[in-house]
Coordinates of C-alpha atoms and ligand atoms in Angstrom, one line a residue:
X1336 CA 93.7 50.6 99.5
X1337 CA 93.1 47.0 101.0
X1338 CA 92.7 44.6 98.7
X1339 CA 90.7 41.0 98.7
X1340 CA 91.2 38.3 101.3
X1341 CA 90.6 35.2 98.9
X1342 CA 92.2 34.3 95.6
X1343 CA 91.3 32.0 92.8
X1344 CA 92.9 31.2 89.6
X1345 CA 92.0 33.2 86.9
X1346 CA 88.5 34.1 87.6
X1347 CA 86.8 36.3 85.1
X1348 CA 85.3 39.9 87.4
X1349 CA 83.1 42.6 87.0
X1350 CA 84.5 45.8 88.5
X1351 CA 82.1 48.3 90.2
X1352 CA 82.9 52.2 90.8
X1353 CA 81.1 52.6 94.5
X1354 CA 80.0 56.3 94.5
X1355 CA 76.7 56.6 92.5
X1356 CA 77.1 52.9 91.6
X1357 CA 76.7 51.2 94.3
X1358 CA 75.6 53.3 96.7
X1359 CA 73.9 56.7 97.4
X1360 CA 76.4 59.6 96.9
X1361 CA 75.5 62.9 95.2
X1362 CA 71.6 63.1 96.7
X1363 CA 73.2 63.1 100.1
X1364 CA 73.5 66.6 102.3
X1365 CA 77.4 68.1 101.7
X1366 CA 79.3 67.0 104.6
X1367 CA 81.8 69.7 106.5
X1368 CA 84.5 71.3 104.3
X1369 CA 87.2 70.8 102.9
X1370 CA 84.9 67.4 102.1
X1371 CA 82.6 68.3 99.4
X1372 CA 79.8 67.6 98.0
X1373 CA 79.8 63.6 97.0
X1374 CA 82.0 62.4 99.4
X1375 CA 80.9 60.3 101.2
X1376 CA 82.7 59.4 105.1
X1377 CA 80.1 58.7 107.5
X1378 CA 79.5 54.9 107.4
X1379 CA 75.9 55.8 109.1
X1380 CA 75.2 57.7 105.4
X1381 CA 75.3 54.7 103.2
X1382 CA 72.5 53.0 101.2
X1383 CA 72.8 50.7 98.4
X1384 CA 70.8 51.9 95.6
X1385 CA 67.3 50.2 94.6
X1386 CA 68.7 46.5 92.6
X1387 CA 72.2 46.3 93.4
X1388 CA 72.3 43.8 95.7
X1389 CA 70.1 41.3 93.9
X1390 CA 72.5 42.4 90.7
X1391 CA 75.5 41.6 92.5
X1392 CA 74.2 38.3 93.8
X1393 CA 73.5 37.0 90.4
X1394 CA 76.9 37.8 88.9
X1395 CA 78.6 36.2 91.8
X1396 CA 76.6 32.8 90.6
X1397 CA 77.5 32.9 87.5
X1398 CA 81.0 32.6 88.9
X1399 CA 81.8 36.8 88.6
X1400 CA 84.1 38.0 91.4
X1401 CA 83.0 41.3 92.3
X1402 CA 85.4 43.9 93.3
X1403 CA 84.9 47.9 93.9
X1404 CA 87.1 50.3 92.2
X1405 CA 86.6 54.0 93.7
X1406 CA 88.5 57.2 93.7
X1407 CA 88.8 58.7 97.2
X1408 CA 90.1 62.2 96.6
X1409 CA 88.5 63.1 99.8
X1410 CA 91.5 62.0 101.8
X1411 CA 94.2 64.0 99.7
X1412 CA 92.2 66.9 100.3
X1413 CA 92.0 66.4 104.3
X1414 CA 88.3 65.9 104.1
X1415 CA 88.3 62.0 105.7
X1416 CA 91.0 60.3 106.5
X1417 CA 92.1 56.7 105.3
X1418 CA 89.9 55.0 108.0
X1419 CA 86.5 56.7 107.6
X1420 CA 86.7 56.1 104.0
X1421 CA 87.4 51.8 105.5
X1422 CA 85.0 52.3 107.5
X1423 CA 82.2 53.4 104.7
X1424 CA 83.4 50.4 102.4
X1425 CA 82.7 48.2 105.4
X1426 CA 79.4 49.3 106.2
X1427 CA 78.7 49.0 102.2
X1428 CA 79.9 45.7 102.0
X1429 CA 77.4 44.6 105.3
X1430 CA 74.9 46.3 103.9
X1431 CA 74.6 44.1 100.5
X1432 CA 75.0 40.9 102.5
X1433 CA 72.1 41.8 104.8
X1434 CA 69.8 42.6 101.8
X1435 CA 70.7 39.2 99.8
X1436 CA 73.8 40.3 98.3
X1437 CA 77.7 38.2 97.9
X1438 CA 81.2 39.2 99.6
X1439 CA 82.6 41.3 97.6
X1440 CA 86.3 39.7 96.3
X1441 CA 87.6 43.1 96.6
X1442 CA 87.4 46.9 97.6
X1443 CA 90.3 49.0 96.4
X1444 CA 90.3 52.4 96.5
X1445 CA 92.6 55.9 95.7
X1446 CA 93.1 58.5 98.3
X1447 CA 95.6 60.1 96.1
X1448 CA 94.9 63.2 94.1
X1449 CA 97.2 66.0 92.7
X1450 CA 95.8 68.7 93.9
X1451 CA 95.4 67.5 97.4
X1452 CA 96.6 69.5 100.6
X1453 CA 97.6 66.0 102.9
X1454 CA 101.1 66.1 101.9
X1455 CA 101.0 62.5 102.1
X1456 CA 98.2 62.0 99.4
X1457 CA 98.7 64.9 97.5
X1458 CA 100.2 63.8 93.9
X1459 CA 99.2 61.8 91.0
X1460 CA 98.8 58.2 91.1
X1461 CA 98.5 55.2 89.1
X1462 CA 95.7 54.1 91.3
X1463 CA 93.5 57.2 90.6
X1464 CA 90.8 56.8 87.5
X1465 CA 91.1 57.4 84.6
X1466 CA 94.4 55.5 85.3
X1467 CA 94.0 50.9 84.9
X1468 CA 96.3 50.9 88.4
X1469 CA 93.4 49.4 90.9
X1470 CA 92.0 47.0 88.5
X1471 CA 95.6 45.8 87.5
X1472 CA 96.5 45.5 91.7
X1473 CA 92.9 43.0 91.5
X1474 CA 94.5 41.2 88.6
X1475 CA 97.5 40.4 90.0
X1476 CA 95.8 39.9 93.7
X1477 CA 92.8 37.9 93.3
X1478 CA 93.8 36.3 90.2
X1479 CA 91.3 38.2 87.7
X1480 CA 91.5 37.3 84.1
X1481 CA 90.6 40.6 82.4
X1482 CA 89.9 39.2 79.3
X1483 CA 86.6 37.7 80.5
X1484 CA 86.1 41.0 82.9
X1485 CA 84.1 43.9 82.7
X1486 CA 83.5 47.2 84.5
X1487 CA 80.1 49.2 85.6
X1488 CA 80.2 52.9 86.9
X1489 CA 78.7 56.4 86.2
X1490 CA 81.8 58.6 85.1
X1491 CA 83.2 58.7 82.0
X1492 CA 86.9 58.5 84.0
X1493 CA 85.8 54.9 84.9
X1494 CA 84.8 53.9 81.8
X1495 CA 88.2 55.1 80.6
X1496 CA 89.8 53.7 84.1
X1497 CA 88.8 49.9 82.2
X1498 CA 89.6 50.7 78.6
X1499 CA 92.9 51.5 80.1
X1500 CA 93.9 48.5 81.7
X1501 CA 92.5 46.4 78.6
X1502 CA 89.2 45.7 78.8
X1503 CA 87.0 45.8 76.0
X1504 CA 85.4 49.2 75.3
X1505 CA 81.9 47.3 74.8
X1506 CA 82.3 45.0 78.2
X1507 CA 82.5 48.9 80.2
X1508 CA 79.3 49.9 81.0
X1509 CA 77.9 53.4 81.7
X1510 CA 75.1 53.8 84.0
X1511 CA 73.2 56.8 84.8
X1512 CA 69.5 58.3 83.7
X1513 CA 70.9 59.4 80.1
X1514 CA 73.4 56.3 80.1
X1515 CA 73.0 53.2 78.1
X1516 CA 72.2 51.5 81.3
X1517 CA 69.7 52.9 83.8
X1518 CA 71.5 51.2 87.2
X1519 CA 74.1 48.7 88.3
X1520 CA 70.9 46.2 88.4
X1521 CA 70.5 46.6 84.8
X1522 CA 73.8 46.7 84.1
X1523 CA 74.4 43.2 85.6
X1524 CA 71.5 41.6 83.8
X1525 CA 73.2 43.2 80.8
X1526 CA 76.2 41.3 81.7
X1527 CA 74.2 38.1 82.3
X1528 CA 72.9 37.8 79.1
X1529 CA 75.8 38.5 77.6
X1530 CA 77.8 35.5 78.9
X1531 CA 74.9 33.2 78.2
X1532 CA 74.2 32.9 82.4
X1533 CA 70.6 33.9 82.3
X1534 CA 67.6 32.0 80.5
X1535 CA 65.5 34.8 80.5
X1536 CA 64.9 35.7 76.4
X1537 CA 66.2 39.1 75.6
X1538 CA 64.6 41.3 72.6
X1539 CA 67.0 43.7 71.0
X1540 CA 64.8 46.0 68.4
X1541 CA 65.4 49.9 66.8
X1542 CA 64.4 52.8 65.6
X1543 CA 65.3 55.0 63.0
X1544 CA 65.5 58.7 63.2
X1545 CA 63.7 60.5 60.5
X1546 CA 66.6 62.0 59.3
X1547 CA 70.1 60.0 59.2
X1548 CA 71.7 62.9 61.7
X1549 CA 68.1 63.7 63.2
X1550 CA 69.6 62.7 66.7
X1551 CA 72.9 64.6 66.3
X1552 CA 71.9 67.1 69.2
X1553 CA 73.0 65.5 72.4
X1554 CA 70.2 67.3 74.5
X1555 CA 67.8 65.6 72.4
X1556 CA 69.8 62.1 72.5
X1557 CA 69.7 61.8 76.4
X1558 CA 66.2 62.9 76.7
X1559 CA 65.0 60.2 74.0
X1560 CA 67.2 57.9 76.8
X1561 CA 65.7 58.9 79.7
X1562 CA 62.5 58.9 77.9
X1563 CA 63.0 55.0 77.2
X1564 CA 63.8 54.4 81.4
X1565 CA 60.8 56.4 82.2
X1566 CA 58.8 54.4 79.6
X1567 CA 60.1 51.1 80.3
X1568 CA 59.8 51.8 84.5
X1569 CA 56.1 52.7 84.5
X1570 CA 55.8 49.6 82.3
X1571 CA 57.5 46.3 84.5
X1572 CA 59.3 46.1 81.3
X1573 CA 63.4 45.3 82.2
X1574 CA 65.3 47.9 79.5
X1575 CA 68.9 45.9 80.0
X1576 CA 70.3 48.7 77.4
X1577 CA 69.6 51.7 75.4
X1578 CA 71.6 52.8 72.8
X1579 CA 71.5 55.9 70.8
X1580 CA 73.6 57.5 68.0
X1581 CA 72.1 60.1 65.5
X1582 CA 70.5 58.1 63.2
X1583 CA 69.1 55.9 65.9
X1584 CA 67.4 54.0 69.0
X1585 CA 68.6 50.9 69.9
X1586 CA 67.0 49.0 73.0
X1587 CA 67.3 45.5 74.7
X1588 CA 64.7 44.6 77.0
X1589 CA 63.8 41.5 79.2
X1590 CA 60.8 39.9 77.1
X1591 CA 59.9 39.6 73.9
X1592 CA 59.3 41.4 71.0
X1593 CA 55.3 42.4 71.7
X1594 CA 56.9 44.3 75.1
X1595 CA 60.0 45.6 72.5
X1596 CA 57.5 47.1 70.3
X1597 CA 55.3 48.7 72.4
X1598 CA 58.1 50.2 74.6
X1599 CA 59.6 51.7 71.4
X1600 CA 56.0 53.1 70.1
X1601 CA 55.2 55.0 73.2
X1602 CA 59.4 56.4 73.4
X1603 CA 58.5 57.7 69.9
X1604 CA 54.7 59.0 70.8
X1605 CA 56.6 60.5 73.6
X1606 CA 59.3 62.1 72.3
X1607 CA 57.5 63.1 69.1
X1608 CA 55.4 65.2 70.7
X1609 CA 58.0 66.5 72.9
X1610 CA 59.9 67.3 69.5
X1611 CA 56.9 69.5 68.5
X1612 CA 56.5 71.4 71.4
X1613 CA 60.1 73.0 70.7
X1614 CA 59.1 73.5 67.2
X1615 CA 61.1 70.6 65.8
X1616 CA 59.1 68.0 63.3
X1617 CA 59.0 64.2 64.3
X1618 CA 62.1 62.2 65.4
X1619 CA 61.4 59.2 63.9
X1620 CA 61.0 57.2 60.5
X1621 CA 57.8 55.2 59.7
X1622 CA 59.2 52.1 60.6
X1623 CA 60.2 50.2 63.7
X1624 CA 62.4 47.7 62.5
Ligands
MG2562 MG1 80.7 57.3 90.8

């Protein structure tokens, strides 16, 4: 619940969930009951995931205060207790300084949640995502304008946590191996190029499905997705965002267009061939465009 220790005027910020975001969460072993599976108390336990520290850095140069946003649910359920959960933000935030990383302007988080057995924690709360309350407490605290700001996590309930207090649906970013955005590190170059803070060239280029609802099955959608990671991993090639719908693929890489192309012809090779092992015919349209 503690919030930042400095303040400046109206300084735009880019939210962060922590669990899954920032650091390592689901991959590690179940700790004791009632804490479950995903939580996350023992500060010994935490690694920051592959590129968020470098991520984080860059933002904070191009004048981003930083803040973490995370739902705590462990403490309502008795599973860790106000001070472990601290203590695991404090150990995250040491950890990103000693790879290269910023202070962090903030760390808020809810140990609320309804179903909870503390008595204490154990209700709803306008803290707790999907609900705006932390990143409206950073507004008013560190002096965030949340016009300029935008938000990074791998739930849907953040996503939703920033729509809600008024950021723009576009500036929340979903992360995750299906998600328009692989990882916080790609994420944040998103977010770079975006507000003009980066001179590295961006090449944004699609593909069409071979039938306007050809992508309509959501299976099929994330698998293109994670396809276009896999692809663009084994490459060097930075994919800063992929976008699908069911008509098409949308992707923005670091580079140019020779990179863009080729990254898109071996996601449709790929997934083509994939497509015909179920018995399906081609995904795609002639044409990269
Ligand atoms: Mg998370």
């Amino acid at each position: 619940m503690s919030g930042g220790s400095y303040s400046q005027r109206m300084k735009p910020a880019v939210f962060f969930d922590r669990d899954d975001t920032l650091m390592e969460c689901n991959s590690l072993p179940a700790p004791p009951p009632p804490a479950k599976q995903g939580d996350v108390i023992d500060p010994k336990l935490v690694r920051v995931l592959p590129g968020v520290a470098a991520g984080l850095e860059s933002l904070a140069q191009a004048g981003f205060a930083l803040v973490v946003v995370s739902n705590q649910g462990v403490v309502a359920r008795g599973g860790g207790t106000c001070e472990q959960v601290e203590a695991v933000n404090d150990r995250l935030r040491e950890q990103i300084l000693l790879e290269g990383g910023p202070v962090l302007a903030g760390m808020y988080y809810c140990p609320f949640h309804p179903q909870g057995r503390v008595p204490e924690f154990a209700c709803e709360h306008e803290w707790r995502k999907p609900a705006p309350g932390m990143l409206l407490a950073a507004e008013r605290e560190l002096g965030i304008d949340l016009s300029r700001s935008w938000l990074v996590g791998d739930a849907t309930r953040d996503i939703e946590a920033g729509v809600n207090a008024g950021l723009a649906p576009e500036r929340c970013l979903l992360i995750g191996p299906e998600a328009p955005f692989a990882d916080a590190g790609a994420a944040a170059s998103w977010i770079l190029s975006q507000s003009g803070a980066t001179r590295t060239p961006s090449t944004t280029m699609s593909m069409v499905a071979a039938s306007p609802d050809g992508l309509s099955d959501p299976g099929v959608r994330a698998t293109v997705v994670a396809t276009a990671h896999g692809v663009a991993e084994r490459a060097g090639v930075r994919l800063l965002k992929a976008a699908i719908s069911p008509g098409m693929l949308e992707v923005t890489i670091e580079g140019g267009r020779l990179a863009c192309l080729g990254l898109l012809t071996e996601v449709r090779r790929i997934t083509n061939h994939w497509s015909g092992t179920r018995g399906g015919g081609p995904l795609w349209a002639g044409e990269e465009g």
